[in-house]
Coordinates of C-alpha atoms in Angstrom, one line a residue:
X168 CA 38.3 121.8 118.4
X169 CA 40.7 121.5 116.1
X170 CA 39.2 122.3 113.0
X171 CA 38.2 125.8 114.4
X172 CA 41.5 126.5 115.3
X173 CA 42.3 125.4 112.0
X174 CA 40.0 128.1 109.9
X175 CA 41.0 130.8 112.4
X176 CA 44.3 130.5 111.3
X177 CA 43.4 130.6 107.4
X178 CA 41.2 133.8 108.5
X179 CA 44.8 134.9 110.2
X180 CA 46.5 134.2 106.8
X181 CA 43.9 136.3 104.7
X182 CA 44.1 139.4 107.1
X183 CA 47.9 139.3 107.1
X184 CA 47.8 139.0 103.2
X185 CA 45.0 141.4 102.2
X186 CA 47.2 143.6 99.9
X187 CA 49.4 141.0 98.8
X188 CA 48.4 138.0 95.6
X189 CA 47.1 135.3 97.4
X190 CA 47.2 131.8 96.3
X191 CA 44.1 129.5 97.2
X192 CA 46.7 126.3 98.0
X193 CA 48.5 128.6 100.6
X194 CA 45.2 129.5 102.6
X195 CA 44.7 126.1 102.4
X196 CA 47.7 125.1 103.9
X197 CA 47.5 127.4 106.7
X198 CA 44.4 125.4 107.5
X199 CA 45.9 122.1 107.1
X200 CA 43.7 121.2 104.6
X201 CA 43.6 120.2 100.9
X202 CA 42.9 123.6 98.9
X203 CA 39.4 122.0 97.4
X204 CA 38.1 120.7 100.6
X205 CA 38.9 124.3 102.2
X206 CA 37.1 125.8 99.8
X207 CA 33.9 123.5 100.4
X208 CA 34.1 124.0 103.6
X209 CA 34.5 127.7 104.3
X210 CA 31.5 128.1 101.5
X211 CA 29.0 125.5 103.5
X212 CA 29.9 127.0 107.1
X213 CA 29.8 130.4 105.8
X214 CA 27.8 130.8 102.6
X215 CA 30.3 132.6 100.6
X216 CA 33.7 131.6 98.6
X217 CA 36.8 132.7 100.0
X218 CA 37.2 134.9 96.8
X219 CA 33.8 136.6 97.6
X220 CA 35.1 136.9 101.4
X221 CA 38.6 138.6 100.6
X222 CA 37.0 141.0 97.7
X223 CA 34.6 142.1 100.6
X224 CA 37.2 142.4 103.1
X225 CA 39.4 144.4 100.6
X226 CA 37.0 146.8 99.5
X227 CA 35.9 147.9 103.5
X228 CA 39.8 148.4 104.1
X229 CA 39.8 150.1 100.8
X230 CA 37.1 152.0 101.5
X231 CA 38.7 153.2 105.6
X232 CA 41.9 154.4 103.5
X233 CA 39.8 156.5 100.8
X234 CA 37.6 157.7 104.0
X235 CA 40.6 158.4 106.3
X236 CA 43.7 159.2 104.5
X237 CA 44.9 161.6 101.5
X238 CA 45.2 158.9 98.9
X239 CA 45.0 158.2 94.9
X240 CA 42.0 156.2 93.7
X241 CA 44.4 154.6 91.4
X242 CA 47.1 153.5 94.4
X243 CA 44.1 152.2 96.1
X244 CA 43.0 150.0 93.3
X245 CA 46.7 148.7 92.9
X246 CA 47.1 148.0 96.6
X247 CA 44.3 145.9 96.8
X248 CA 44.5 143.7 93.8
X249 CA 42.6 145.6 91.1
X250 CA 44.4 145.8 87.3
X251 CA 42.7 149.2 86.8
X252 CA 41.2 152.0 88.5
X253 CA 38.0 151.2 86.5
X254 CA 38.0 147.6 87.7
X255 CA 38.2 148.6 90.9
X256 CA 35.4 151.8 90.9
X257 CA 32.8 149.2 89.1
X258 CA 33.4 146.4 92.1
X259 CA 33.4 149.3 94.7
X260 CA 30.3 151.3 93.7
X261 CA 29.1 147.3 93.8
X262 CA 30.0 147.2 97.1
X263 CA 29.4 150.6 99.1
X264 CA 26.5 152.2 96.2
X265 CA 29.0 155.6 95.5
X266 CA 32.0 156.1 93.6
X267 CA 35.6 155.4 95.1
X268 CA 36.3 159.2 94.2
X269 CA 33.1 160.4 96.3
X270 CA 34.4 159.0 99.5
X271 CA 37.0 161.6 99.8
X272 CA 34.6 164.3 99.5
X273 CA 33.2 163.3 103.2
X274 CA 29.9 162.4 104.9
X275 CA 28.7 159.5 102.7
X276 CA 27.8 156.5 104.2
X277 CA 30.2 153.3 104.1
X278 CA 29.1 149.2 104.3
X279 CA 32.0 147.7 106.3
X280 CA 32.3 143.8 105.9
X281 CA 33.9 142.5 109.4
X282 CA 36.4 139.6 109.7
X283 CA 34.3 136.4 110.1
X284 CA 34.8 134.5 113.2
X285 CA 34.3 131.4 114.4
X286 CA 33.0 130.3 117.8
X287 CA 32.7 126.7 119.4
X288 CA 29.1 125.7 119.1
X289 CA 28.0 122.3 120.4
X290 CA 26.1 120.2 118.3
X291 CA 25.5 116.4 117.3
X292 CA 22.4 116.2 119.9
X293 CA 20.9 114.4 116.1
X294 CA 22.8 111.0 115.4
X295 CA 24.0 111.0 111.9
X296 CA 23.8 107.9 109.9
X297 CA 26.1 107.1 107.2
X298 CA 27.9 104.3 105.1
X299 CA 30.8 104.7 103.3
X300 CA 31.3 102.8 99.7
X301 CA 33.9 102.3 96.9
X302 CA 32.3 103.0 93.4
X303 CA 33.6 102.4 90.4
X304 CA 33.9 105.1 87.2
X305 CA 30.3 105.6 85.7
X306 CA 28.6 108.0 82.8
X307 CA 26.4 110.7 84.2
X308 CA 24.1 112.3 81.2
X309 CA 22.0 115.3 81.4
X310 CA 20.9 118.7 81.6
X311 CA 23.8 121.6 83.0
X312 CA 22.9 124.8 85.4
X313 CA 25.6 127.5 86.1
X314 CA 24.5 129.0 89.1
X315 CA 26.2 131.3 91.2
X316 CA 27.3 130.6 94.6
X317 CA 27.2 134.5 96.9
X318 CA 26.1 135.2 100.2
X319 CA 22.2 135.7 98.6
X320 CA 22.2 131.7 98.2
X321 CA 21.1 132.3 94.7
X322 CA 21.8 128.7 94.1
X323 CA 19.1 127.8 96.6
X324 CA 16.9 129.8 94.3
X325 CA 18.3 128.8 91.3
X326 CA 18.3 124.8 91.4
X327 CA 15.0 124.1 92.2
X328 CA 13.7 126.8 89.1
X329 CA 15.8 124.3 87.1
X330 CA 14.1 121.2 88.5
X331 CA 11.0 122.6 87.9
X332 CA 11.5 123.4 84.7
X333 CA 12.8 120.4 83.9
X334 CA 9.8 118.5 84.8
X335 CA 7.7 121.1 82.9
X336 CA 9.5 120.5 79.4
X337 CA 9.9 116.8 79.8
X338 CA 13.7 116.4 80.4
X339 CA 12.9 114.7 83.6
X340 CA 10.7 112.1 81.3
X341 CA 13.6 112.2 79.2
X342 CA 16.0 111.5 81.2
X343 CA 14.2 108.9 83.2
X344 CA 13.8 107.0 79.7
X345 CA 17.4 106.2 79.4
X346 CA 18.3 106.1 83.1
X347 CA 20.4 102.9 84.2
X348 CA 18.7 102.4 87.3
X349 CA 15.7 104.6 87.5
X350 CA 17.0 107.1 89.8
X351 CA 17.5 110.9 89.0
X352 CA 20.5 112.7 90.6
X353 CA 21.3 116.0 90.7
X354 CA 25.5 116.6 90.2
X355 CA 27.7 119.5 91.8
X356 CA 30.5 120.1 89.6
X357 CA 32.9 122.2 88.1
X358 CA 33.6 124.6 90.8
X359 CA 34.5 127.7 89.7
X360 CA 36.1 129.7 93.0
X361 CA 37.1 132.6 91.0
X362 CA 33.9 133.1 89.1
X363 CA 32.0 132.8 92.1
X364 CA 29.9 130.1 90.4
X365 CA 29.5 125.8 89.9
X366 CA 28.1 123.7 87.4
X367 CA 24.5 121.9 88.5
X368 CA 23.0 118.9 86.6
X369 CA 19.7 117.0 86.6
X370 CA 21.5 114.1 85.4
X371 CA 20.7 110.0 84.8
X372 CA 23.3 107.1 84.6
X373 CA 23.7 106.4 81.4
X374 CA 25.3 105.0 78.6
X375 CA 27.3 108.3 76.5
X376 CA 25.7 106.3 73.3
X377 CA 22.3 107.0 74.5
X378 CA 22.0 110.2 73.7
X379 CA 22.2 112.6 71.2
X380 CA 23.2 116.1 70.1
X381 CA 20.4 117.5 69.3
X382 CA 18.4 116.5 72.9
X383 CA 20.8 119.4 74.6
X384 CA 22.7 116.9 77.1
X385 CA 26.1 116.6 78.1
X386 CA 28.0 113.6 79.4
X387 CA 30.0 113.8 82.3
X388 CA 32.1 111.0 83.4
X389 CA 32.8 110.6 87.3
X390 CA 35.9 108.7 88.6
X391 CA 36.3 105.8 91.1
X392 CA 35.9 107.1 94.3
X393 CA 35.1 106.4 98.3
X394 CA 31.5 107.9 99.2
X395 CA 30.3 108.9 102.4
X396 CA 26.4 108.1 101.7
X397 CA 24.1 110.0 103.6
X398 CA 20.0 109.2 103.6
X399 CA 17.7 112.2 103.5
X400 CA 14.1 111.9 104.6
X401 CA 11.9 114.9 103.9
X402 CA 10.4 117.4 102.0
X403 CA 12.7 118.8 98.7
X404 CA 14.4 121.0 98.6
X405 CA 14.7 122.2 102.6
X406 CA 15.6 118.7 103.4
X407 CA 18.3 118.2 101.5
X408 CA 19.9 121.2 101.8
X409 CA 19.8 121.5 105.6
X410 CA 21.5 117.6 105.7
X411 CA 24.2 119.0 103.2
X412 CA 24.6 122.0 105.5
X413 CA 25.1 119.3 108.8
X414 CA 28.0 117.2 106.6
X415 CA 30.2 120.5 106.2
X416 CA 30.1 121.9 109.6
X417 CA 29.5 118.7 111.9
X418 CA 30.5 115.4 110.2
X419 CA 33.8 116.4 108.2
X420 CA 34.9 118.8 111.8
X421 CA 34.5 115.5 113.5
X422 CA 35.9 112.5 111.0
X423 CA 39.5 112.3 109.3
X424 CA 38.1 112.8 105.7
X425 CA 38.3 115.6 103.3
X426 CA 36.1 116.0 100.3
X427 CA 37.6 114.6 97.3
X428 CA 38.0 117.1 94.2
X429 CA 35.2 115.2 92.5
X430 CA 31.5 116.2 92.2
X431 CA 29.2 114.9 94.9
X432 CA 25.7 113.9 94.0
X433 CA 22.0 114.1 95.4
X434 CA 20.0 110.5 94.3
X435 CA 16.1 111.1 94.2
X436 CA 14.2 108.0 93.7
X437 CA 10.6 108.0 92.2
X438 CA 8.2 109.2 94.4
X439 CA 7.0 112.2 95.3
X440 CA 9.9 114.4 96.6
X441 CA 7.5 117.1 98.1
X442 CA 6.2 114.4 101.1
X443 CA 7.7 114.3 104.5
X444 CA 8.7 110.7 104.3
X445 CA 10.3 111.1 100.9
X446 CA 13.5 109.2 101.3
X447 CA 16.9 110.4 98.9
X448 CA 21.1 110.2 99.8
X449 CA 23.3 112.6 99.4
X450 CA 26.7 110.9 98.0
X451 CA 29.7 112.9 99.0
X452 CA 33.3 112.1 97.5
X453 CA 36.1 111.4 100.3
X454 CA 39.8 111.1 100.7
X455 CA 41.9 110.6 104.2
X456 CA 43.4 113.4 105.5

């Protein structure tokens, strides 16, 4: 399948450039593949950002050498991308639980992070319905998350604490009050690959003029696009999220469409999003490869 071939060969690029600077739009282009929709990807098909995946793989190599070899802490840091030796003693002792300087003494016990690797797995026994549409620019107002997107799925966590919060201090109410249509979306934005972290909002269409300072909302405007609509039926938030996980690693793999660098967007209706039958889309921007 070509799309597997395709991320083995960006995994080949990051193990051939592990002490070198490496630049998200050459990965990407290794892969054939537009740097933002390489960096959805990898996340959804492997729940961590590529920065999260080299820092990992860094610090095991980093790690061997310390472990193996009669080297400086300080050369260590350098060779693998760290501006100081403190930098790089803070994200180790993160990573392994000890000091970088305690590894040399022997007999401490290492985490090693192994290269990912991706195997053919055959799906698609579920059909997959879908419609793609051409929207026009619209105003999105609402209530902003940052959550943090790591190999824990804190995000998973994270979102539905803000949904339920929101209903418990009446921005839901709120919103709903000045909504265009009645529908309540929730908004992925601002991706933040270095920060290991994204913007969420529990958000209305709206009119910008419909709001005000003092109600804590911000206004984010979304461009004309081409969606790839997909319906959800099912409980919230399990159903959602396994859908969006079935769009990244079976529908993009088998289409010739890349996610557009523009938020994509969960619609929830009224009703009551805990039933079985509860219907909602999933609105996912796309460009031609």
């Amino acid at each position: 399948m070509e799309w597997l071939q395709r991320m083995k060969d960006a995994l080949d690029y990051i193990e051939g450039h592990l002490e070198d600077h490496i630049q998200m739009g050459d990965i990407a282009k290794s892969a054939y593949s537009s740097p933002y929709h390489f960096q959805r990807m990898f996340y959804m098909v492997t729940g961590m950002t590529v920065h999260e995946y080299i820092r990992k793989r860094r610090l095991t190599l980093a790690a061997q050498e310390l472990a193996l070899a009669r080297v400086k802490v300080v050369d260590v840091a350098i060779k693998y991308g760290y501006d100081s030796p403190e930098s790089f003693s803070k994200a180790f002792r993160k990573a392994h639980g000890i000091s970088p300087s305690a590894v040399r003494q022997g007999g401490v016990n290492l985490k090693a992070f192994p290269r990912i690797t991706f195997h053919l797995s055959l799906k698609g026994d579920q059909e997959m319905d879908y419609k793609v549409v051409e929207k026009q620019p619209f105003t999105m107002v609402g209530k902003a998350l940052k959550v943090s997107m790591t190999a824990e799925g804190e995000h998973n966590k994270e979102i539905p604490k803000f949904w339920s919060k929101s209903h418990q201090d009446g921005t839901i109410d709120l919103l709903i009050s000045i909504a265009a249509d009645g529908n309540v979306y929730g908004v992925c934005a601002e991706f933040e690959e270095e920060e290991d972290q994204f913007t969420y909002l529990i958000a209305v269409t709206a009119d910008a003029n419909s709001i005000s300072t003092e109600q804590g909302l911000v206004v984010k405007e979304i461009p004309a696009a081409t969606w790839a609509v997909f319906p959800c039926i099912g409980a919230m938030p399990d159903a959602i999220q396994k859908l969006s996980m079935r769009i990244f690693s079976e529908w993009f793999p088998s289409t010739g469409y890349e996610h557009a660098p523009i938020p994509n967007m969960e619609v929830y209706p009224p009703g009551d999003s805990s039933s079985a039958d509860y219907r909602t889309e999933v609105w996912i921007p796309i460009v031609k490869k």
